[in-house]
mmCIF file of C-alpha atoms in Angstrom:
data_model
loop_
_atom_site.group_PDB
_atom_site.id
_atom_site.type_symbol
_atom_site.label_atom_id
_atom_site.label_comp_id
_atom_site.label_asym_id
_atom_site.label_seq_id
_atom_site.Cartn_x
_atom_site.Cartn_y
_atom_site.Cartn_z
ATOM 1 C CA UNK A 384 -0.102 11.424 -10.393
ATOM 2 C CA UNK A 385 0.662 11.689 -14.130
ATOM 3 C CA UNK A 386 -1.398 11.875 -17.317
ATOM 4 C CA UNK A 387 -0.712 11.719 -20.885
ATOM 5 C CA UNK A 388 -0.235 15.375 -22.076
ATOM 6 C CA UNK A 389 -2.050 14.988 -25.128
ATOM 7 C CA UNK A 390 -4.515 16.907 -25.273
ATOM 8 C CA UNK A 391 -7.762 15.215 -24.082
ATOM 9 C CA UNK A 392 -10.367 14.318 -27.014
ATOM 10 C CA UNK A 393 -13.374 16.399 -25.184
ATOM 11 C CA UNK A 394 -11.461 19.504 -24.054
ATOM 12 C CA UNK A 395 -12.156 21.497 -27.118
ATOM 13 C CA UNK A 396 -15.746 21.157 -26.557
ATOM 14 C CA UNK A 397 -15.597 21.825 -22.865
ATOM 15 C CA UNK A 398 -14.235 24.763 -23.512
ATOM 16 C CA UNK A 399 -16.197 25.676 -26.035
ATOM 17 C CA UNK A 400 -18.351 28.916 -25.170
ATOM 18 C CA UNK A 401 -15.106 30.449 -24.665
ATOM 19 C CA UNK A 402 -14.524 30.723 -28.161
ATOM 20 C CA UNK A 403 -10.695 30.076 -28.663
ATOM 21 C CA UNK A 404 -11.114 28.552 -31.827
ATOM 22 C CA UNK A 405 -12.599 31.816 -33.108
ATOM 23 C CA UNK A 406 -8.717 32.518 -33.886
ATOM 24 C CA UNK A 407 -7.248 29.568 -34.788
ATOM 25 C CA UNK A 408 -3.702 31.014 -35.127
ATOM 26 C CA UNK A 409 -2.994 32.672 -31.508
ATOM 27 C CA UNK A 410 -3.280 28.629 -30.739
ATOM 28 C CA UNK A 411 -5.133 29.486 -27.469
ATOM 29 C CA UNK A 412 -6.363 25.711 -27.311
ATOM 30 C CA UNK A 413 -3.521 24.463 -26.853
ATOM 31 C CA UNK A 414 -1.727 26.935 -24.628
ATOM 32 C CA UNK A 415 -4.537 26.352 -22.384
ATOM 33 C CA UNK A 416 -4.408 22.428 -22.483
ATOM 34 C CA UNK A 417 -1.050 22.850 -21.656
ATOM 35 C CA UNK A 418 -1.942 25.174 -18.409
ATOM 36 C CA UNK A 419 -4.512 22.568 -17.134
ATOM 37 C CA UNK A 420 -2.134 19.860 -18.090
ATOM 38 C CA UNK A 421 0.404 21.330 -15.850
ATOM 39 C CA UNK A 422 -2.210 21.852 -12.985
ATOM 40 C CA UNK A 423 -3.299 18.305 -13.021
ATOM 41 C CA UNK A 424 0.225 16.850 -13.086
ATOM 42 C CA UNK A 425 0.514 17.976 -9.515
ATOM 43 C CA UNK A 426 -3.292 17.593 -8.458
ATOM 44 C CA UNK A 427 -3.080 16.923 -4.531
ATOM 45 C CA UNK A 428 -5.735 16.703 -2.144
ATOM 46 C CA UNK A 429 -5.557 20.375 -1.648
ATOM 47 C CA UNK A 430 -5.182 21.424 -5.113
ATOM 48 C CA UNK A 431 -8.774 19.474 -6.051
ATOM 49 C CA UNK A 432 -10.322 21.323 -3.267
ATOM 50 C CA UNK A 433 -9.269 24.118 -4.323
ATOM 51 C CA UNK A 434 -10.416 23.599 -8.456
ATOM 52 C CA UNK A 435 -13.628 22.504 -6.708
ATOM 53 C CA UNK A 436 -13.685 26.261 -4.764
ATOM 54 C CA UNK A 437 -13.221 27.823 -7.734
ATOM 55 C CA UNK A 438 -15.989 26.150 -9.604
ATOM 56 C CA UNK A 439 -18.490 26.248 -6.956
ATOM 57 C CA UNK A 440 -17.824 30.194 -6.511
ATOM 58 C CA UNK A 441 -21.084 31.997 -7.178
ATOM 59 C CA UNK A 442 -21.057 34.481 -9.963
ATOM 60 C CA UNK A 443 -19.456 37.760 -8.890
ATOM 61 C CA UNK A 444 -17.413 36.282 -6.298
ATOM 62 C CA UNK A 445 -13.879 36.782 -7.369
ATOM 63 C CA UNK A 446 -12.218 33.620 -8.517
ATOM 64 C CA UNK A 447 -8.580 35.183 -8.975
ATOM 65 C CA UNK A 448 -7.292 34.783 -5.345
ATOM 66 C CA UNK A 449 -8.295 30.760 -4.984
ATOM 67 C CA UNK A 450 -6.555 29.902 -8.615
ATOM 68 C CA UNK A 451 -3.229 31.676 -8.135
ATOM 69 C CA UNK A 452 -1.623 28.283 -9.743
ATOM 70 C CA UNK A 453 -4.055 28.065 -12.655
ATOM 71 C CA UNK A 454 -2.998 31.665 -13.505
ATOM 72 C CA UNK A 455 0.552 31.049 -13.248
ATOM 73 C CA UNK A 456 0.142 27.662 -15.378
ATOM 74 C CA UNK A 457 -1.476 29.898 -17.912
ATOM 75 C CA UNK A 458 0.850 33.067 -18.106
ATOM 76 C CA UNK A 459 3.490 30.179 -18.817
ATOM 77 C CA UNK A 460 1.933 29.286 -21.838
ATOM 78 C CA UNK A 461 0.274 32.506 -22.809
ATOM 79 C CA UNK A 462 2.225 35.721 -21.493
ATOM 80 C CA UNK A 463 -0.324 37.901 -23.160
ATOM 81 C CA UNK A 464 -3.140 36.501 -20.317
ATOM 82 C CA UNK A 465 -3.727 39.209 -17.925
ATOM 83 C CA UNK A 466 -5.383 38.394 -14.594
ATOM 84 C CA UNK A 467 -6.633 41.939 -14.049
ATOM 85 C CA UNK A 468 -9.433 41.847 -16.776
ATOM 86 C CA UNK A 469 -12.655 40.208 -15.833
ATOM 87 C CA UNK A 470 -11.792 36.552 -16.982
ATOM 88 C CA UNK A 471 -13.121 34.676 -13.793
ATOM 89 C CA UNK A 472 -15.828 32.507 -16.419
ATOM 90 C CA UNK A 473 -12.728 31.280 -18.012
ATOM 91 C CA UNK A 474 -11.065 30.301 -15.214
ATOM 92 C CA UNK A 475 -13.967 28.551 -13.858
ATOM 93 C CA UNK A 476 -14.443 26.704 -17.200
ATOM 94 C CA UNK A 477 -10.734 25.820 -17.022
ATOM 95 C CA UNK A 478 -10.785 24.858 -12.958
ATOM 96 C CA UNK A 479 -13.357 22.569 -14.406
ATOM 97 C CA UNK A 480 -11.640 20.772 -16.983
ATOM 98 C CA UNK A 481 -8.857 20.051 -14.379
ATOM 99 C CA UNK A 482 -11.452 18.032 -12.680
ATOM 100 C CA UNK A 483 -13.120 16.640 -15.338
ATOM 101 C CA UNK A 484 -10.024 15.259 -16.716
ATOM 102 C CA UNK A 485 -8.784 14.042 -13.400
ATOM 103 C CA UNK A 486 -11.678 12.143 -12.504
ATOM 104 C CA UNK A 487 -11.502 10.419 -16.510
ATOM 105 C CA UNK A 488 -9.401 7.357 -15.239
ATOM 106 C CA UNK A 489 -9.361 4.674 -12.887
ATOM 107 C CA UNK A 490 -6.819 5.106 -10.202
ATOM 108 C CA UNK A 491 -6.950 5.658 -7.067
ATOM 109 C CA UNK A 492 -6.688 9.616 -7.439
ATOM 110 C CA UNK A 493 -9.797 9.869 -10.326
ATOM 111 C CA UNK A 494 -11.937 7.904 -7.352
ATOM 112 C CA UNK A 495 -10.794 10.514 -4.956
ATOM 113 C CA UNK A 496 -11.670 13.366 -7.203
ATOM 114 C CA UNK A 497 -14.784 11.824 -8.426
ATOM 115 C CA UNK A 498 -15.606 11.595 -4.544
ATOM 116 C CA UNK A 499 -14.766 14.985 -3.391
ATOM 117 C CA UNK A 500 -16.883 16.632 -6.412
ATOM 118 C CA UNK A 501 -19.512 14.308 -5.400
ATOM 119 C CA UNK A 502 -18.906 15.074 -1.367
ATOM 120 C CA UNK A 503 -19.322 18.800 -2.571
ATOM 121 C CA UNK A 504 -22.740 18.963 -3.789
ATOM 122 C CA UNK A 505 -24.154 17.765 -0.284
ATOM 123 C CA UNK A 506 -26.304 15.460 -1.116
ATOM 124 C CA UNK A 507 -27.204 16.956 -4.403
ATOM 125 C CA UNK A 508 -28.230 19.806 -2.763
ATOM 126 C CA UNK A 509 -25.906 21.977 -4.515
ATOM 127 C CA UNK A 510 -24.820 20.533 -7.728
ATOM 128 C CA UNK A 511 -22.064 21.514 -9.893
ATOM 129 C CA UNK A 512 -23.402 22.495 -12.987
ATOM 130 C CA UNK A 513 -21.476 25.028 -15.758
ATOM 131 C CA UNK A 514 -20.054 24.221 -18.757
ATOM 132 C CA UNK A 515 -19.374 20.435 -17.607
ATOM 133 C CA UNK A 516 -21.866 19.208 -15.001
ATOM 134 C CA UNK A 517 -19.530 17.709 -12.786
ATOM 135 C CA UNK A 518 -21.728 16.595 -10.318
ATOM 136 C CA UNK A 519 -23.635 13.833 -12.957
ATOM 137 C CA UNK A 520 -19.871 12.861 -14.508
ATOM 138 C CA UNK A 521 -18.509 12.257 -10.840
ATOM 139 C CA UNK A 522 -21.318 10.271 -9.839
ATOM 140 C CA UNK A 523 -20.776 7.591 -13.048
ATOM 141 C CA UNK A 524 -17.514 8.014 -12.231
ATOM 142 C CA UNK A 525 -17.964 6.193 -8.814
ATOM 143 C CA UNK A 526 -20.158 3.473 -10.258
ATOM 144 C CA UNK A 527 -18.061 2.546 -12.929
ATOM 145 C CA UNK A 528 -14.759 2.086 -10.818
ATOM 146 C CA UNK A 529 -16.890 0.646 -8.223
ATOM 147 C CA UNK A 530 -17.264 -1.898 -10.452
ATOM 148 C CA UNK A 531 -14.445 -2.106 -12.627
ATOM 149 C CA UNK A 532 -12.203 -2.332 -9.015
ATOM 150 C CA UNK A 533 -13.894 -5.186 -8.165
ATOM 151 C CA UNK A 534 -14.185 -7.349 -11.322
ATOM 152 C CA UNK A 535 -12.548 -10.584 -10.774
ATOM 153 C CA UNK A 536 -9.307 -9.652 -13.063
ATOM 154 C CA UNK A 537 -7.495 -12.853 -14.664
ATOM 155 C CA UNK A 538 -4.103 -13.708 -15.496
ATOM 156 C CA UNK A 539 -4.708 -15.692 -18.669
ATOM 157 C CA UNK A 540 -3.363 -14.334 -21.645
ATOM 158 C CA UNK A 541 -0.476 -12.334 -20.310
ATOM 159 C CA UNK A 542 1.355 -10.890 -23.354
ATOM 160 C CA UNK A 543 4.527 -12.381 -23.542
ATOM 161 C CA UNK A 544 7.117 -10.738 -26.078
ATOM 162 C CA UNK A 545 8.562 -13.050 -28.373
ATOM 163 C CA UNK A 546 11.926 -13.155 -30.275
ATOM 164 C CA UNK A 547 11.354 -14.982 -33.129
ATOM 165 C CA UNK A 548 14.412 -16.279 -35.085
ATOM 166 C CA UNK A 549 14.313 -14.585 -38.191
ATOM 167 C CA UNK A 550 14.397 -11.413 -35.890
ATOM 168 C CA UNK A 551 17.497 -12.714 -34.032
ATOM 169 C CA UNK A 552 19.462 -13.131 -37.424
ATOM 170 C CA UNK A 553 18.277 -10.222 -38.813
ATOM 171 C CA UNK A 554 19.232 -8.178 -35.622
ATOM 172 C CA UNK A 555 22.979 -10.256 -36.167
ATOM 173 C CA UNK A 556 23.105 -9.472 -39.450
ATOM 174 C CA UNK A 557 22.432 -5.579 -39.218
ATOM 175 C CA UNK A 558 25.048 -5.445 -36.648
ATOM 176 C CA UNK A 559 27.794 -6.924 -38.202
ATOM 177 C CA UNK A 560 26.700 -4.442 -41.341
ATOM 178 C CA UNK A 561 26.942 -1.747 -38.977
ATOM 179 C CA UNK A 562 30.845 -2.292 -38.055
ATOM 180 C CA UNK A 563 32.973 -0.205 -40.032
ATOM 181 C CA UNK A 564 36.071 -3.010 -39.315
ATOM 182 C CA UNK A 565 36.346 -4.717 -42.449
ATOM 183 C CA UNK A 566 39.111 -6.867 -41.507
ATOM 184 C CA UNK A 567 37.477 -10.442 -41.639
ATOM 185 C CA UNK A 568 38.429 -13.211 -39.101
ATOM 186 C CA UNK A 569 38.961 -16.922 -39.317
ATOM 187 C CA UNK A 570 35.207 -17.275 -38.899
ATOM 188 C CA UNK A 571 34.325 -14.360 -41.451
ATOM 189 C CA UNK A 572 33.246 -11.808 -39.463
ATOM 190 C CA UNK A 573 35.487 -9.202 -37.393
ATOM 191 C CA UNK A 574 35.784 -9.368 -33.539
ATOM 192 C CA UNK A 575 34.268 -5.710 -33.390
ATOM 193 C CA UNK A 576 31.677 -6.988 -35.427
ATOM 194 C CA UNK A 577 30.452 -9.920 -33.593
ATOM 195 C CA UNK A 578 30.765 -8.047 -30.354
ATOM 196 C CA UNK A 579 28.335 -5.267 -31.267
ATOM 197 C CA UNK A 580 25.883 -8.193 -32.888
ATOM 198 C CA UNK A 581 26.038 -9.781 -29.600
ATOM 199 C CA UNK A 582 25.567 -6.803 -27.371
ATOM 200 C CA UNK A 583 22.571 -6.136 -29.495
ATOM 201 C CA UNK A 584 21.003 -9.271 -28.988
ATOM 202 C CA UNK A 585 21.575 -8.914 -25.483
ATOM 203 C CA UNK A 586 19.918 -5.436 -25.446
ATOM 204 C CA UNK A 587 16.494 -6.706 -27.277
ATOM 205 C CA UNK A 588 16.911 -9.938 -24.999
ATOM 206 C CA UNK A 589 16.807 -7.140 -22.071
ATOM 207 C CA UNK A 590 13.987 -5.342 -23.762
ATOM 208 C CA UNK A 591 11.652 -8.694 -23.737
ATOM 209 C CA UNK A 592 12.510 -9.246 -20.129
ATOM 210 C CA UNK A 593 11.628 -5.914 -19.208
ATOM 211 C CA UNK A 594 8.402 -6.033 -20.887
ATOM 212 C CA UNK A 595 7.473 -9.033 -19.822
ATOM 213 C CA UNK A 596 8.106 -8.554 -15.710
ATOM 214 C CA UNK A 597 6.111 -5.124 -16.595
ATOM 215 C CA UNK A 598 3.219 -7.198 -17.764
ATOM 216 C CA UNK A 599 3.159 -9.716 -14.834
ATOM 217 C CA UNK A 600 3.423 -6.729 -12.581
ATOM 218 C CA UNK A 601 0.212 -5.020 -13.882
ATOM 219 C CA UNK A 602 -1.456 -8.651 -13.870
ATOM 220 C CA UNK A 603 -0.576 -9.058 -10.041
ATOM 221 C CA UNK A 604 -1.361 -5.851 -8.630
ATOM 222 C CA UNK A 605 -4.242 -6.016 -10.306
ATOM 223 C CA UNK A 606 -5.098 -9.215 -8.396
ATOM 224 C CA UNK A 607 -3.707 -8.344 -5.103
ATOM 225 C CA UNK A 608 -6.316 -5.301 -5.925
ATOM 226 C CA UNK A 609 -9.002 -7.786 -6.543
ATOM 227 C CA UNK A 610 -8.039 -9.770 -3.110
ATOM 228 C CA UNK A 611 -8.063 -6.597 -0.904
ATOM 229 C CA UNK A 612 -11.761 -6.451 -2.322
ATOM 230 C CA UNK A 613 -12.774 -9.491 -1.342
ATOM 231 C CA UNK A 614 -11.261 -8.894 2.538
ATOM 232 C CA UNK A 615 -12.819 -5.814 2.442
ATOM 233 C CA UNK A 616 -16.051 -7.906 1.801
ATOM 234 C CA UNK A 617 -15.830 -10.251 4.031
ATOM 235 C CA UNK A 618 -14.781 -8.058 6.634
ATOM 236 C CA UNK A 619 -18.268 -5.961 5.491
ATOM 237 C CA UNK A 620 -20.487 -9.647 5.629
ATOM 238 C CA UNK A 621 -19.252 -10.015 9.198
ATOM 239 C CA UNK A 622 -19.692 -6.888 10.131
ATOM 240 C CA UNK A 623 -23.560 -6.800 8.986
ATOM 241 C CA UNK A 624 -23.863 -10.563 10.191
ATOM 242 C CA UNK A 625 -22.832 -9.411 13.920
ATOM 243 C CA UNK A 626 -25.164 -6.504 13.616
ATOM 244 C CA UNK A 627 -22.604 -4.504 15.815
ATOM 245 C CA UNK A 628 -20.818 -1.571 15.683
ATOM 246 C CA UNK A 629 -17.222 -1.977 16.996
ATOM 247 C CA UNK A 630 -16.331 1.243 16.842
ATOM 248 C CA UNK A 631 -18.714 2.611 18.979
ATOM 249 C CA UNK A 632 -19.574 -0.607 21.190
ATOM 250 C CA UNK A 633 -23.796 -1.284 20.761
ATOM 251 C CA UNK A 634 -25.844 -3.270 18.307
ATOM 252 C CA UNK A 635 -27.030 -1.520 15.087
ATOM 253 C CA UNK A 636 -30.623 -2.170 16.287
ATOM 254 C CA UNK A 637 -29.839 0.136 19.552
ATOM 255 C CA UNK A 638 -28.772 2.998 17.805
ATOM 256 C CA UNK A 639 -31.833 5.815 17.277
ATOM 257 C CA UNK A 640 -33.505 6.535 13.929
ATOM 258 C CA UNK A 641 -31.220 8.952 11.632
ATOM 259 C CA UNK A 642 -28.206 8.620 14.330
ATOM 260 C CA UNK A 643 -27.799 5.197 12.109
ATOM 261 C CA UNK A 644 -27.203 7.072 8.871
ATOM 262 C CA UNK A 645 -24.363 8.750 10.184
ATOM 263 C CA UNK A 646 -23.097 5.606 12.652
ATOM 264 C CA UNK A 647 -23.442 2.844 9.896
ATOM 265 C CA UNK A 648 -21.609 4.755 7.389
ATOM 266 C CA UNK A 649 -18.655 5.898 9.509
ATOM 267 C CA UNK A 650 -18.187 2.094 10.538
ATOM 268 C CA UNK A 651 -18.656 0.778 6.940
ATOM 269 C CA UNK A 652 -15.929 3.568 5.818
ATOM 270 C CA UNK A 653 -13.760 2.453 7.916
ATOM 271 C CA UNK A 654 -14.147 -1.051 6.921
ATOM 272 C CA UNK A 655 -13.525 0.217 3.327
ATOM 273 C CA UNK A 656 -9.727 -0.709 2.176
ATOM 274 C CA UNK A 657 -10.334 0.481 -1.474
ATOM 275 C CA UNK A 658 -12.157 3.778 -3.364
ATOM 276 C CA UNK A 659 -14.521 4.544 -3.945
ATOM 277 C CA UNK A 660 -15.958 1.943 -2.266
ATOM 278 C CA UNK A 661 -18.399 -0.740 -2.980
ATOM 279 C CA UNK A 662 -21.249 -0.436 -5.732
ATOM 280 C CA UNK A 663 -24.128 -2.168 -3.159
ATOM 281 C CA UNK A 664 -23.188 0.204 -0.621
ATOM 282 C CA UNK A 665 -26.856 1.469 -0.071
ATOM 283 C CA UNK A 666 -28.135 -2.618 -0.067
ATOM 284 C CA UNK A 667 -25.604 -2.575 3.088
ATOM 285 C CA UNK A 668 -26.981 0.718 4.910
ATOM 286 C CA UNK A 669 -30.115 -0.971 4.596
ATOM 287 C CA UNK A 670 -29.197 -4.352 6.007
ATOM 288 C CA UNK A 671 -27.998 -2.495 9.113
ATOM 289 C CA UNK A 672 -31.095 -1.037 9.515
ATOM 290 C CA UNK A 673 -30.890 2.937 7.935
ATOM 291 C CA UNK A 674 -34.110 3.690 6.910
ATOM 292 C CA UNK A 675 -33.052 4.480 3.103
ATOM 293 C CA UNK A 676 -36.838 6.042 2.463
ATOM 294 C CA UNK A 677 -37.448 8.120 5.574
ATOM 295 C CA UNK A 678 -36.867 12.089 5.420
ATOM 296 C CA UNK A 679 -34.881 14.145 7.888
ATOM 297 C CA UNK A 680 -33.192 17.436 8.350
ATOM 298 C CA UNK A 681 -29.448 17.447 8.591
ATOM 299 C CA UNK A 682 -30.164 19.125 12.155
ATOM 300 C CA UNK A 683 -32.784 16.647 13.033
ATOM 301 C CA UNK A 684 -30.181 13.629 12.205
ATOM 302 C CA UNK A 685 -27.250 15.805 14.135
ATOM 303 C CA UNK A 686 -29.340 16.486 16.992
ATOM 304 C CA UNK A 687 -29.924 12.554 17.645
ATOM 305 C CA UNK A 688 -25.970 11.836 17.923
ATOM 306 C CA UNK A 689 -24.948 11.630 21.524
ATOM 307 C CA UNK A 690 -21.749 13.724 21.867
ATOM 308 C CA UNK A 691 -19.207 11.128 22.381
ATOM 309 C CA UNK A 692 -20.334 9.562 18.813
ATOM 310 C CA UNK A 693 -19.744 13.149 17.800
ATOM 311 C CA UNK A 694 -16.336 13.231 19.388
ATOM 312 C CA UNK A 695 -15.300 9.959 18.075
ATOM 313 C CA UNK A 696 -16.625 10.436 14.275
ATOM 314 C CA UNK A 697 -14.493 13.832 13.807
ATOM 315 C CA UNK A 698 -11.740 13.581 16.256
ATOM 316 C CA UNK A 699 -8.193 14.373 14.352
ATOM 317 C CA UNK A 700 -9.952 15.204 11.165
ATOM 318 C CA UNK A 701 -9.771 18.631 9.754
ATOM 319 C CA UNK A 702 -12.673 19.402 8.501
ATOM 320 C CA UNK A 703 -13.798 21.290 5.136
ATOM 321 C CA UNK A 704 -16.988 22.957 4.642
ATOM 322 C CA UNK A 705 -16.775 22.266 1.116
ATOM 323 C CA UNK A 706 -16.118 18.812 0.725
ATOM 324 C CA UNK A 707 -16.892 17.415 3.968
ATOM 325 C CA UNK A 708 -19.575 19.488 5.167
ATOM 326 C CA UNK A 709 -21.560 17.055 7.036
ATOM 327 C CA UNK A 710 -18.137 16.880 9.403
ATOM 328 C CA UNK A 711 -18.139 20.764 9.160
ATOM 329 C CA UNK A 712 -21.797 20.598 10.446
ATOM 330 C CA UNK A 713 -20.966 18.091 13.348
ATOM 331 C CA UNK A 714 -18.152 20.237 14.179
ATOM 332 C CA UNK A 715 -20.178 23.799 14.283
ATOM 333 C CA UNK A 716 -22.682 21.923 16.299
ATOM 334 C CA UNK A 717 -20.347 20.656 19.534
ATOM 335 C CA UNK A 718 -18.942 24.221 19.451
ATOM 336 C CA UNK A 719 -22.322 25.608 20.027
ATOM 337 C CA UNK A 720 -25.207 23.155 20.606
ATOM 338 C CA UNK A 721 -27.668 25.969 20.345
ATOM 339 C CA UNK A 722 -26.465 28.186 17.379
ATOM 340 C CA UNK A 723 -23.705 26.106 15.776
ATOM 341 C CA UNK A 724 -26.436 24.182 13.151
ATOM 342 C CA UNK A 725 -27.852 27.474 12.029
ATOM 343 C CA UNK A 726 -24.850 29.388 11.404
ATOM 344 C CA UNK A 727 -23.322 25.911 9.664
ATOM 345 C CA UNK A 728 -26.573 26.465 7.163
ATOM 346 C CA UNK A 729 -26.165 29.574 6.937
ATOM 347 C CA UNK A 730 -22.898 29.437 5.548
ATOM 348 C CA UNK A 731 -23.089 26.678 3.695
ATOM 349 C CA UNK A 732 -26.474 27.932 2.138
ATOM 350 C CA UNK A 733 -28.737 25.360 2.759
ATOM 351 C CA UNK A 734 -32.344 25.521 4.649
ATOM 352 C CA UNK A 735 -31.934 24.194 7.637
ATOM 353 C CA UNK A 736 -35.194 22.754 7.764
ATOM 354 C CA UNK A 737 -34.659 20.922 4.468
ATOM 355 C CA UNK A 738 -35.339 17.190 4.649
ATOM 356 C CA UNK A 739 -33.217 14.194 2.818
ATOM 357 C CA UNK A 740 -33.631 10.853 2.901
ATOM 358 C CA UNK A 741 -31.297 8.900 4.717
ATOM 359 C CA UNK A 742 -29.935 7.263 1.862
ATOM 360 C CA UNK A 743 -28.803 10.109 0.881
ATOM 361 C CA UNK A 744 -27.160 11.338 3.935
ATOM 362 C CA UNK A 745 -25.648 8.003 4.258
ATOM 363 C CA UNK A 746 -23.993 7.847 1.185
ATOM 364 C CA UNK A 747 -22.786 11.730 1.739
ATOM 365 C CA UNK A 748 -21.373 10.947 5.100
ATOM 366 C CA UNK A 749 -19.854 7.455 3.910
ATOM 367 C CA UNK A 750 -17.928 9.547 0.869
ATOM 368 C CA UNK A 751 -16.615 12.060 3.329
ATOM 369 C CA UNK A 752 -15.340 9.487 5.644
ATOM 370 C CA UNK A 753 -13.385 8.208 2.494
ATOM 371 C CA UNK A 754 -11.902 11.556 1.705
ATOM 372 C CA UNK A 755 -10.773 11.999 4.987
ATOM 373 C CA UNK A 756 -9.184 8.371 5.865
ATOM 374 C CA UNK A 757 -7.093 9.464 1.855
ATOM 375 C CA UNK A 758 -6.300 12.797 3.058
ATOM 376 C CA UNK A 759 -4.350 11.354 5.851
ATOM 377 C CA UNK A 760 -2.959 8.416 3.823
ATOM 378 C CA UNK A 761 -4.520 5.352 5.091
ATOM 379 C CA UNK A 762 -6.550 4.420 1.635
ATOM 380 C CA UNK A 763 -3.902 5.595 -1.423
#
């Protein structure tokens, strides 16, 4: 993953309640771009969970221990920052313009950020809010390279590079300026002389080339993007057209109210060949019959999962109770069917008893099924 290291145009207003323009000349902007620049360079999976840990942290919960890197990155730039003083704000503000940054793009990695911020907030429930509210800039994030990923790209107009011929001779001409042989030849020019004129035609020959089999290359993997789209489509149509789910063997009409939510969007992620995923998503939970409107508890949905569905929706997957905490949920729950959902809310600081509609847990389970099929490789 690699970004420009200039530093990004909103930074200096993200970062503005913590006043480092208030002395212009100890350049604290900049040493602190620098830090998050260097954080982001090497964002991982882990590393965004981590940011995302240190942003959700509630106030007086130390911050220190989860952003060991951050600090380093920092104390690079700045070797007067101490980490003993009470600075966790700032380093919440700055694990928060890591993410922000990361998700402004539209690769592959700023869909997975955007998704694991969003995956975070559990359905809204807890939204990240500060200085940035990353849980309202990850969301447009997903709709716009929802739909930017699968915009019909087009090959016409491909820039070409283009040697004219008053750039050729003038190219000759500098070279044979250049040569410090004076000693002319039959034709008028020395043999040193036309060899370096010729060598650097050949080099801005090599330059076009370059730049031009760059060019088609961005044009065709955008396109082969743009076809894996369309598979994934179809593969979706037939999918809803069958009305069956293959992964777990019965038809879409068999399987119980708000056991659907969680069913239908672990087949449809795995359908999914490209993030964040598709911008109708919801029209497609509802043509498999979730009911997008109806309210239920996040126990109430759990509780009407059979446990091999269970077994077969988190089996191999590590599960986070940060950013996939629906899987942490399932998890809790076929360790102890009786006390497993209440200690899961507990922790994760949600009323148990709180209802969502399925739409929403749809879409929440559907984005953690994403995140985990990237974490092990099989969508970046």
């Amino acid at each position: 993953m690699t970004y420009k290291k200039t530093q990004h145009p909103k930074f200096a207003g993200w970062c503005n309640e913590l006043r480092y323009n208030a002395a212009p000349e100890a350049n604290t902007l900049e040493q602190r771009w620098l830090a998050v620049n260097e954080i982001i360079q090497v964002a991982t999976h882990e590393v965004i969970e981590t940011l995302i840990q240190a942003v959700s942290q509630q106030q007086g919960k130390p911050v220190k221990r989860i952003v060991t890197g951050l600090i380093t990155a920092i104390q690079k730039y700045d070797t007067l920052f101490d980490s003993s003083e009470d600075n966790d704000h700032e380093l919440r503000v700055l694990a928060a313009c890591c993410l922000a940054t990361l998700m402004d793009g539209d690769t592959d990695s700023s869909a997975l950020t955007a998704l694991m911020v969003s995956a975070s907030t559990l359905a809204g429930a807890k939204p990240l809010i500060g200085a940035i509210n990353l849980s309202e800039q990850a969301d447009k994030i997903v709709k716009r390279l929802s739909l930017t990923h699968r915009t019909r790209p087009t090959l016409i107009g491909i820039e070409i590079p283009k040697l004219s011929s008053s750039d050729v001779m003038d190219a000759y001409d500098e070279a044979l300026q250049d040569s410090e042989d004076t000693s002319e030849s039959a034709e008028g020019s020395t043999p040193d002389a036309s060899a370096n004129a010729i060598e650097k035609l050949a080099d801005m020959t090599f330059s076009a080339i370059t730049q031009l089999t760059q060019n088609v290359n961005t044009s065709m993997e955008k396109m082969n993007r743009y076809l894996k789209v369309q598979d994934e489509e179809v593969d979706m149509l037939w999918l809803l057209i069958g009305g069956r789910s293959h992964e777990f063997n019965l038809n879409f009409t068999d399987i119980p109210l708000g056991a659907n939510s969680f069913l239908v969007a672990f087949e449809l992620a795995n359908t999914t060949t490209n993030l964040p995923g598709p911008e109708s998503i919801l029209s497609l939970f509802s043509r498999a019959g979730v009911a997008l409107e109806q309210e239920m508890s996040i126990p109430e949905v759990i509780r009407s999962l059979n446990q091999g569905w269970i077994d077969l929706m988190i089996q191999g997957k590590t599960t986070s109770d940060l950013t996939l905490p629906l899987h942490n949920a399932l998890s809790h729950y076929l360790t102890d069917t009786d006390n497993g959902l209440p200690y899961w809310a507990k922790q994760t600081g949600i009323d148990e008893k709180t209802q969502f509609p399925l739409a929403k847990l749809a879409l929440q389970f559907y984005r953690e099924c994403l995140i985990s099929r990237a974490k092990r490789g099989e969508l970046l």
